């Protein structure tokens, strides 16, 4: 028996690996708590975190030398901007106080705020078949499946996607580029809404379906999340219209959006961890 | 198995996996968001130098880790790399030329086998899992980019200390 194994160890191991691989594919969609994916993920995560730390520091060291001059100029520019902003801040504070007092007078309900957790993008799907990213925050930090993810770029809140899988130390996010990610969107001027979905891997654009034909949309009109369905909070920017096709014999028009979000340019995102709770509170308030 | 060899496989495999998966290298290296298949190239190159059985284990573990941290169907890359290792083992007697153009040809064939397996399992699991057909352009870039990487990994793997560590004759001694 022992000799048989030694003689055929390659074939036996190969068959074993095939069985593990195929059963793992079935496990992927099952409801088992400890799937091979989770076990492997938990073992490999510390190594990935260590490599990420080392390489990021090395790359930062080289880039910081070349960026010194640029930072100097930027510093002067920013100082000027700070002075301007201080003036604005003073005006904004007085307006905020005035607004609060007026709200009190009108007895407006203050809607609850979302609780965000910042996370770093540590990995990206290399196959380009899916548009998924991996963040360094997991269920241990309170991340749950379905949590919306967004980022702030130039002062604007941009939708990134939603959490589709959580491990103890990391989570997987399906981005807006993924064709499985359906987003209820509305145009900011007309308030007409539709369903946007990714076009990945064919392109980095989004397609808007079920958008009424009577709505007048123009090039570069901004689409934001509508907040319907309780999947994403309202008001997060999704993209700008770059292709509008009115259909003669349909009640819907076809729109293509170019997302402002560029995953290659962002390293950090924000995960909303209490979206469900806030959503429920707001629904109750409306009722 | 020699302890030094185990360390080499862990170190080499994890570095390649990290390069292929990390967002840092994705920003620097990717062409139109496409990364080369470093693990596949390493399997082909290692197969000519190292022990077949060790390379099979290496390919399965690397494939599985790639699955864990990328797409959704866990086991697809593990299966693909294991099958490629088994095919290399099966046709080993034919693979006697150890030159760079030959490795390039072998990589090209392996990439087609990989895409074939991807499609087969994408079809089998289509009810519970949707495998999107990437554009011809994306696949074209992926194949060409992987072929460009072959000479670089060839240089790394054929440096004398690595060959000495992994060569079967040394191992047998």
PDB file of N, CA, C and O in Angstrom, chain A residues 130-188:
ATOM      1  N   UNK A 130     -14.075  40.014 -12.952  1.00  0.00           N
ATOM      2  CA  UNK A 130     -15.007  40.651 -12.029  1.00  0.00           C
ATOM      3  C   UNK A 130     -14.407  41.988 -11.642  1.00  0.00           C
ATOM      4  O   UNK A 130     -13.224  42.172 -11.737  1.00  0.00           O
ATOM      5  N   UNK A 131     -15.259  42.840 -11.148  1.00  0.00           N
ATOM      6  CA  UNK A 131     -14.710  44.080 -10.624  1.00  0.00           C
ATOM      7  C   UNK A 131     -14.829  44.038  -9.114  1.00  0.00           C
ATOM      8  O   UNK A 131     -15.723  44.643  -8.544  1.00  0.00           O
ATOM      9  N   UNK A 132     -13.974  43.276  -8.508  1.00  0.00           N
ATOM     10  CA  UNK A 132     -14.002  43.206  -7.041  1.00  0.00           C
ATOM     11  C   UNK A 132     -12.700  43.741  -6.476  1.00  0.00           C
ATOM     12  O   UNK A 132     -11.658  43.635  -7.103  1.00  0.00           O
ATOM     13  N   UNK A 133     -12.801  44.304  -5.283  1.00  0.00           N
ATOM     14  CA  UNK A 133     -11.611  44.774  -4.579  1.00  0.00           C
ATOM     15  C   UNK A 133     -11.642  44.202  -3.160  1.00  0.00           C
ATOM     16  O   UNK A 133     -12.716  43.835  -2.681  1.00  0.00           O
ATOM     17  N   UNK A 134     -10.490  44.121  -2.538  1.00  0.00           N
ATOM     18  CA  UNK A 134     -10.441  43.623  -1.162  1.00  0.00           C
ATOM     19  C   UNK A 134      -9.975  44.743  -0.234  1.00  0.00           C
ATOM     20  O   UNK A 134      -8.989  45.424  -0.523  1.00  0.00           O
ATOM     21  N   UNK A 135     -10.707  44.930   0.849  1.00  0.00           N
ATOM     22  CA  UNK A 135     -10.383  45.984   1.816  1.00  0.00           C
ATOM     23  C   UNK A 135      -9.839  45.368   3.096  1.00  0.00           C
ATOM     24  O   UNK A 135     -10.150  44.217   3.418  1.00  0.00           O
ATOM     25  N   UNK A 136      -9.060  46.174   3.829  1.00  0.00           N
ATOM     26  CA  UNK A 136      -8.401  45.616   5.020  1.00  0.00           C
ATOM     27  C   UNK A 136      -9.269  45.647   6.285  1.00  0.00           C
ATOM     28  O   UNK A 136      -8.751  45.605   7.388  1.00  0.00           O
ATOM     29  N   UNK A 137     -10.555  45.752   6.146  1.00  0.00           N
ATOM     30  CA  UNK A 137     -11.444  45.710   7.320  1.00  0.00           C
ATOM     31  C   UNK A 137     -12.430  44.550   7.122  1.00  0.00           C
ATOM     32  O   UNK A 137     -12.959  44.362   6.034  1.00  0.00           O
ATOM     33  N   UNK A 138     -12.640  43.803   8.215  1.00  0.00           N
ATOM     34  CA  UNK A 138     -13.508  42.637   8.108  1.00  0.00           C
ATOM     35  C   UNK A 138     -14.589  42.596   9.159  1.00  0.00           C
ATOM     36  O   UNK A 138     -14.895  43.618   9.802  1.00  0.00           O
ATOM     37  N   UNK A 139     -15.142  41.399   9.369  1.00  0.00           N
ATOM     38  CA  UNK A 139     -16.263  41.270  10.308  1.00  0.00           C
ATOM     39  C   UNK A 139     -15.858  41.647  11.734  1.00  0.00           C
ATOM     40  O   UNK A 139     -16.697  42.054  12.537  1.00  0.00           O
ATOM     41  N   UNK A 140     -14.573  41.539  12.025  1.00  0.00           N
ATOM     42  CA  UNK A 140     -14.074  41.919  13.354  1.00  0.00           C
ATOM     43  C   UNK A 140     -14.266  43.432  13.603  1.00  0.00           C
ATOM     44  O   UNK A 140     -14.374  43.885  14.737  1.00  0.00           O
ATOM     45  N   UNK A 141     -14.315  44.217  12.507  1.00  0.00           N
ATOM     46  CA  UNK A 141     -14.520  45.668  12.616  1.00  0.00           C
ATOM     47  C   UNK A 141     -15.995  46.049  12.460  1.00  0.00           C
ATOM     48  O   UNK A 141     -16.334  47.219  12.367  1.00  0.00           O
ATOM     49  N   UNK A 142     -16.831  45.047  12.381  1.00  0.00           N
ATOM     50  CA  UNK A 142     -18.276  45.322  12.282  1.00  0.00           C
ATOM     51  C   UNK A 142     -18.801  45.392  10.863  1.00  0.00           C
ATOM     52  O   UNK A 142     -19.933  45.819  10.641  1.00  0.00           O
ATOM     53  N   UNK A 143     -17.980  44.985   9.898  1.00  0.00           N
ATOM     54  CA  UNK A 143     -18.418  45.029   8.499  1.00  0.00           C
ATOM     55  C   UNK A 143     -19.352  43.845   8.236  1.00  0.00           C
ATOM     56  O   UNK A 143     -19.069  42.718   8.642  1.00  0.00           O
ATOM     57  N   UNK A 144     -20.439  44.140   7.565  1.00  0.00           N
ATOM     58  CA  UNK A 144     -21.399  43.083   7.232  1.00  0.00           C
ATOM     59  C   UNK A 144     -21.634  43.050   5.728  1.00  0.00           C
ATOM     60  O   UNK A 144     -21.392  44.046   5.035  1.00  0.00           O
ATOM     61  N   UNK A 145     -22.124  41.904   5.285  1.00  0.00           N
ATOM     62  CA  UNK A 145     -22.451  41.746   3.860  1.00  0.00           C
ATOM     63  C   UNK A 145     -23.545  42.754   3.493  1.00  0.00           C
ATOM     64  O   UNK A 145     -24.526  42.884   4.233  1.00  0.00           O
ATOM     65  N   UNK A 146     -23.360  43.460   2.413  1.00  0.00           N
ATOM     66  CA  UNK A 146     -24.363  44.417   1.957  1.00  0.00           C
ATOM     67  C   UNK A 146     -24.061  45.858   2.346  1.00  0.00           C
ATOM     68  O   UNK A 146     -24.757  46.763   1.889  1.00  0.00           O
ATOM     69  N   UNK A 147     -23.031  46.086   3.183  1.00  0.00           N
ATOM     70  CA  UNK A 147     -22.693  47.459   3.574  1.00  0.00           C
ATOM     71  C   UNK A 147     -22.256  48.279   2.353  1.00  0.00           C
ATOM     72  O   UNK A 147     -21.414  47.822   1.578  1.00  0.00           O
ATOM     73  N   UNK A 148     -22.818  49.496   2.183  1.00  0.00           N
ATOM     74  CA  UNK A 148     -22.389  50.323   1.041  1.00  0.00           C
ATOM     75  C   UNK A 148     -20.980  50.895   1.257  1.00  0.00           C
ATOM     76  O   UNK A 148     -20.592  51.138   2.401  1.00  0.00           O
ATOM     77  N   UNK A 149     -20.273  51.075   0.155  1.00  0.00           N
ATOM     78  CA  UNK A 149     -18.903  51.601   0.224  1.00  0.00           C
ATOM     79  C   UNK A 149     -18.820  52.823  -0.693  1.00  0.00           C
ATOM     80  O   UNK A 149     -19.307  52.785  -1.815  1.00  0.00           O
ATOM     81  N   UNK A 150     -18.212  53.887  -0.186  1.00  0.00           N
ATOM     82  CA  UNK A 150     -18.031  55.075  -1.026  1.00  0.00           C
ATOM     83  C   UNK A 150     -16.689  55.723  -0.723  1.00  0.00           C
ATOM     84  O   UNK A 150     -15.984  55.318   0.212  1.00  0.00           O
ATOM     85  N   UNK A 151     -16.340  56.706  -1.540  1.00  0.00           N
ATOM     86  CA  UNK A 151     -15.088  57.416  -1.300  1.00  0.00           C
ATOM     87  C   UNK A 151     -15.317  58.908  -1.536  1.00  0.00           C
ATOM     88  O   UNK A 151     -16.316  59.292  -2.140  1.00  0.00           O
ATOM     89  N   UNK A 152     -14.406  59.708  -1.033  1.00  0.00           N
ATOM     90  CA  UNK A 152     -14.538  61.158  -1.243  1.00  0.00           C
ATOM     91  C   UNK A 152     -13.374  61.622  -2.110  1.00  0.00           C
ATOM     92  O   UNK A 152     -12.209  61.388  -1.783  1.00  0.00           O
ATOM     93  N   UNK A 153     -13.729  62.227  -3.249  1.00  0.00           N
ATOM     94  CA  UNK A 153     -12.708  62.707  -4.171  1.00  0.00           C
ATOM     95  C   UNK A 153     -13.053  64.152  -4.538  1.00  0.00           C
ATOM     96  O   UNK A 153     -14.150  64.419  -5.021  1.00  0.00           O
ATOM     97  N   UNK A 154     -12.128  65.040  -4.305  1.00  0.00           N
ATOM     98  CA  UNK A 154     -12.323  66.476  -4.540  1.00  0.00           C
ATOM     99  C   UNK A 154     -13.613  66.997  -3.888  1.00  0.00           C
ATOM    100  O   UNK A 154     -14.384  67.733  -4.499  1.00  0.00           O
ATOM    101  N   UNK A 155     -13.860  66.533  -2.695  1.00  0.00           N
ATOM    102  CA  UNK A 155     -15.025  67.003  -1.944  1.00  0.00           C
ATOM    103  C   UNK A 155     -16.346  66.370  -2.347  1.00  0.00           C
ATOM    104  O   UNK A 155     -17.385  66.701  -1.805  1.00  0.00           O
ATOM    105  N   UNK A 156     -16.324  65.465  -3.310  1.00  0.00           N
ATOM    106  CA  UNK A 156     -17.565  64.817  -3.753  1.00  0.00           C
ATOM    107  C   UNK A 156     -17.604  63.371  -3.286  1.00  0.00           C
ATOM    108  O   UNK A 156     -16.584  62.680  -3.314  1.00  0.00           O
ATOM    109  N   UNK A 157     -18.814  62.939  -2.877  1.00  0.00           N
ATOM    110  CA  UNK A 157     -18.959  61.563  -2.424  1.00  0.00           C
ATOM    111  C   UNK A 157     -19.260  60.666  -3.625  1.00  0.00           C
ATOM    112  O   UNK A 157     -20.280  60.855  -4.293  1.00  0.00           O
ATOM    113  N   UNK A 158     -18.387  59.719  -3.875  1.00  0.00           N
ATOM    114  CA  UNK A 158     -18.558  58.839  -5.033  1.00  0.00           C
ATOM    115  C   UNK A 158     -18.863  57.417  -4.566  1.00  0.00           C
ATOM    116  O   UNK A 158     -18.200  56.901  -3.671  1.00  0.00           O
ATOM    117  N   UNK A 159     -19.847  56.817  -5.189  1.00  0.00           N
ATOM    118  CA  UNK A 159     -20.200  55.445  -4.837  1.00  0.00           C
ATOM    119  C   UNK A 159     -19.129  54.483  -5.367  1.00  0.00           C
ATOM    120  O   UNK A 159     -18.707  54.586  -6.509  1.00  0.00           O
ATOM    121  N   UNK A 160     -18.683  53.559  -4.512  1.00  0.00           N
ATOM    122  CA  UNK A 160     -17.682  52.564  -4.920  1.00  0.00           C
ATOM    123  C   UNK A 160     -18.354  51.211  -5.175  1.00  0.00           C
ATOM    124  O   UNK A 160     -18.101  50.551  -6.160  1.00  0.00           O
ATOM    125  N   UNK A 161     -19.237  50.799  -4.279  1.00  0.00           N
ATOM    126  CA  UNK A 161     -19.906  49.502  -4.442  1.00  0.00           C
ATOM    127  C   UNK A 161     -20.487  49.018  -3.137  1.00  0.00           C
ATOM    128  O   UNK A 161     -20.799  49.830  -2.258  1.00  0.00           O
ATOM    129  N   UNK A 162     -20.604  47.699  -3.003  1.00  0.00           N
ATOM    130  CA  UNK A 162     -21.115  47.165  -1.744  1.00  0.00           C
ATOM    131  C   UNK A 162     -20.351  45.902  -1.352  1.00  0.00           C
ATOM    132  O   UNK A 162     -19.815  45.199  -2.217  1.00  0.00           O
ATOM    133  N   UNK A 163     -20.344  45.637  -0.059  1.00  0.00           N
ATOM    134  CA  UNK A 163     -19.621  44.478   0.468  1.00  0.00           C
ATOM    135  C   UNK A 163     -20.395  43.214   0.081  1.00  0.00           C
ATOM    136  O   UNK A 163     -21.598  43.117   0.304  1.00  0.00           O
ATOM    137  N   UNK A 164     -19.678  42.250  -0.525  1.00  0.00           N
ATOM    138  CA  UNK A 164     -20.362  41.009  -0.913  1.00  0.00           C
ATOM    139  C   UNK A 164     -19.879  39.806  -0.109  1.00  0.00           C
ATOM    140  O   UNK A 164     -20.512  38.764  -0.113  1.00  0.00           O
ATOM    141  N   UNK A 165     -18.761  39.975   0.566  1.00  0.00           N
ATOM    142  CA  UNK A 165     -18.218  38.847   1.322  1.00  0.00           C
ATOM    143  C   UNK A 165     -17.383  39.394   2.469  1.00  0.00           C
ATOM    144  O   UNK A 165     -16.639  40.355   2.283  1.00  0.00           O
ATOM    145  N   UNK A 166     -17.535  38.808   3.645  1.00  0.00           N
ATOM    146  CA  UNK A 166     -16.694  39.269   4.752  1.00  0.00           C
ATOM    147  C   UNK A 166     -15.929  38.095   5.345  1.00  0.00           C
ATOM    148  O   UNK A 166     -16.455  36.999   5.492  1.00  0.00           O
ATOM    149  N   UNK A 167     -14.686  38.351   5.666  1.00  0.00           N
ATOM    150  CA  UNK A 167     -13.878  37.399   6.406  1.00  0.00           C
ATOM    151  C   UNK A 167     -13.587  38.081   7.735  1.00  0.00           C
ATOM    152  O   UNK A 167     -14.042  39.196   7.957  1.00  0.00           O
ATOM    153  N   UNK A 168     -12.820  37.445   8.610  1.00  0.00           N
ATOM    154  CA  UNK A 168     -12.569  38.067   9.914  1.00  0.00           C
ATOM    155  C   UNK A 168     -11.780  39.366   9.784  1.00  0.00           C
ATOM    156  O   UNK A 168     -12.046  40.339  10.456  1.00  0.00           O
ATOM    157  N   UNK A 169     -10.785  39.353   8.894  1.00  0.00           N
ATOM    158  CA  UNK A 169      -9.883  40.504   8.820  1.00  0.00           C
ATOM    159  C   UNK A 169     -10.003  41.311   7.531  1.00  0.00           C
ATOM    160  O   UNK A 169      -9.350  42.323   7.381  1.00  0.00           O
ATOM    161  N   UNK A 170     -10.745  40.840   6.583  1.00  0.00           N
ATOM    162  CA  UNK A 170     -10.881  41.597   5.332  1.00  0.00           C
ATOM    163  C   UNK A 170     -12.280  41.401   4.754  1.00  0.00           C
ATOM    164  O   UNK A 170     -13.020  40.515   5.195  1.00  0.00           O
ATOM    165  N   UNK A 171     -12.615  42.239   3.790  1.00  0.00           N
ATOM    166  CA  UNK A 171     -13.905  42.051   3.130  1.00  0.00           C
ATOM    167  C   UNK A 171     -13.752  42.281   1.625  1.00  0.00           C
ATOM    168  O   UNK A 171     -12.811  42.946   1.187  1.00  0.00           O
ATOM    169  N   UNK A 172     -14.652  41.683   0.872  1.00  0.00           N
ATOM    170  CA  UNK A 172     -14.604  41.799  -0.593  1.00  0.00           C
ATOM    171  C   UNK A 172     -15.737  42.721  -1.034  1.00  0.00           C
ATOM    172  O   UNK A 172     -16.868  42.578  -0.581  1.00  0.00           O
ATOM    173  N   UNK A 173     -15.400  43.652  -1.903  1.00  0.00           N
ATOM    174  CA  UNK A 173     -16.395  44.637  -2.356  1.00  0.00           C
ATOM    175  C   UNK A 173     -16.639  44.479  -3.855  1.00  0.00           C
ATOM    176  O   UNK A 173     -15.698  44.396  -4.639  1.00  0.00           O
ATOM    177  N   UNK A 174     -17.902  44.407  -4.211  1.00  0.00           N
ATOM    178  CA  UNK A 174     -18.266  44.388  -5.634  1.00  0.00           C
ATOM    179  C   UNK A 174     -18.437  45.845  -6.053  1.00  0.00           C
ATOM    180  O   UNK A 174     -19.257  46.562  -5.483  1.00  0.00           O
ATOM    181  N   UNK A 175     -17.645  46.279  -7.023  1.00  0.00           N
ATOM    182  CA  UNK A 175     -17.666  47.701  -7.395  1.00  0.00           C
ATOM    183  C   UNK A 175     -18.795  47.993  -8.390  1.00  0.00           C
ATOM    184  O   UNK A 175     -19.397  47.077  -8.933  1.00  0.00           O
ATOM    185  N   UNK A 176     -18.994  49.270  -8.632  1.00  0.00           N
ATOM    186  CA  UNK A 176     -20.077  49.678  -9.543  1.00  0.00           C
ATOM    187  C   UNK A 176     -19.818  49.234 -10.977  1.00  0.00           C
ATOM    188  O   UNK A 176     -20.730  49.190 -11.785  1.00  0.00           O
ATOM    189  N   UNK A 177     -18.551  48.880 -11.288  1.00  0.00           N
ATOM    190  CA  UNK A 177     -18.211  48.460 -12.656  1.00  0.00           C
ATOM    191  C   UNK A 177     -18.700  47.038 -12.935  1.00  0.00           C
ATOM    192  O   UNK A 177     -18.765  46.620 -14.076  1.00  0.00           O
ATOM    193  N   UNK A 178     -18.996  46.296 -11.894  1.00  0.00           N
ATOM    194  CA  UNK A 178     -19.399  44.900 -12.050  1.00  0.00           C
ATOM    195  C   UNK A 178     -20.833  44.832 -12.581  1.00  0.00           C
ATOM    196  O   UNK A 178     -21.719  45.533 -12.098  1.00  0.00           O
ATOM    197  N   UNK A 179     -21.046  43.965 -13.570  1.00  0.00           N
ATOM    198  CA  UNK A 179     -22.389  43.907 -14.174  1.00  0.00           C
ATOM    199  C   UNK A 179     -23.414  43.245 -13.255  1.00  0.00           C
ATOM    200  O   UNK A 179     -24.597  43.230 -13.566  1.00  0.00           O
ATOM    201  N   UNK A 180     -22.956  42.681 -12.126  1.00  0.00           N
ATOM    202  CA  UNK A 180     -23.913  42.116 -11.166  1.00  0.00           C
ATOM    203  C   UNK A 180     -24.415  43.177 -10.191  1.00  0.00           C
ATOM    204  O   UNK A 180     -25.318  42.930  -9.414  1.00  0.00           O
ATOM    205  N   UNK A 181     -23.765  44.355 -10.205  1.00  0.00           N
ATOM    206  CA  UNK A 181     -24.104  45.405  -9.250  1.00  0.00           C
ATOM    207  C   UNK A 181     -25.197  46.317  -9.832  1.00  0.00           C
ATOM    208  O   UNK A 181     -24.950  47.082 -10.763  1.00  0.00           O
ATOM    209  N   UNK A 182     -26.389  46.215  -9.314  1.00  0.00           N
ATOM    210  CA  UNK A 182     -27.502  47.039  -9.804  1.00  0.00           C
ATOM    211  C   UNK A 182     -27.718  48.222  -8.852  1.00  0.00           C
ATOM    212  O   UNK A 182     -27.829  48.031  -7.646  1.00  0.00           O
ATOM    213  N   UNK A 183     -27.780  49.420  -9.415  1.00  0.00           N
ATOM    214  CA  UNK A 183     -27.892  50.626  -8.593  1.00  0.00           C
ATOM    215  C   UNK A 183     -29.090  51.444  -9.072  1.00  0.00           C
ATOM    216  O   UNK A 183     -29.186  51.744 -10.269  1.00  0.00           O
ATOM    217  N   UNK A 184     -29.949  51.821  -8.136  1.00  0.00           N
ATOM    218  CA  UNK A 184     -31.037  52.720  -8.536  1.00  0.00           C
ATOM    219  C   UNK A 184     -30.474  54.134  -8.564  1.00  0.00           C
ATOM    220  O   UNK A 184     -29.948  54.623  -7.575  1.00  0.00           O
ATOM    221  N   UNK A 185     -30.558  54.756  -9.748  1.00  0.00           N
ATOM    222  CA  UNK A 185     -29.956  56.085  -9.915  1.00  0.00           C
ATOM    223  C   UNK A 185     -31.012  57.105 -10.351  1.00  0.00           C
ATOM    224  O   UNK A 185     -32.061  56.740 -10.890  1.00  0.00           O
ATOM    225  N   UNK A 186     -30.726  58.353 -10.100  1.00  0.00           N
ATOM    226  CA  UNK A 186     -31.603  59.413 -10.623  1.00  0.00           C
ATOM    227  C   UNK A 186     -30.755  60.561 -11.148  1.00  0.00           C
ATOM    228  O   UNK A 186     -29.627  60.776 -10.685  1.00  0.00           O
ATOM    229  N   UNK A 187     -31.340  61.250 -12.109  1.00  0.00           N
ATOM    230  CA  UNK A 187     -30.631  62.377 -12.686  1.00  0.00           C
ATOM    231  C   UNK A 187     -30.873  63.579 -11.774  1.00  0.00           C
ATOM    232  O   UNK A 187     -32.002  63.787 -11.300  1.00  0.00           O
ATOM    233  N   UNK A 188     -29.854  64.370 -11.502  1.00  0.00           N
ATOM    234  CA  UNK A 188     -29.977  65.394 -10.467  1.00  0.00           C
ATOM    235  C   UNK A 188     -30.954  66.524 -10.807  1.00  0.00           C
ATOM    236  O   UNK A 188     -31.587  67.078  -9.920  1.00  0.00           O
TER     237      UNK A 188
END
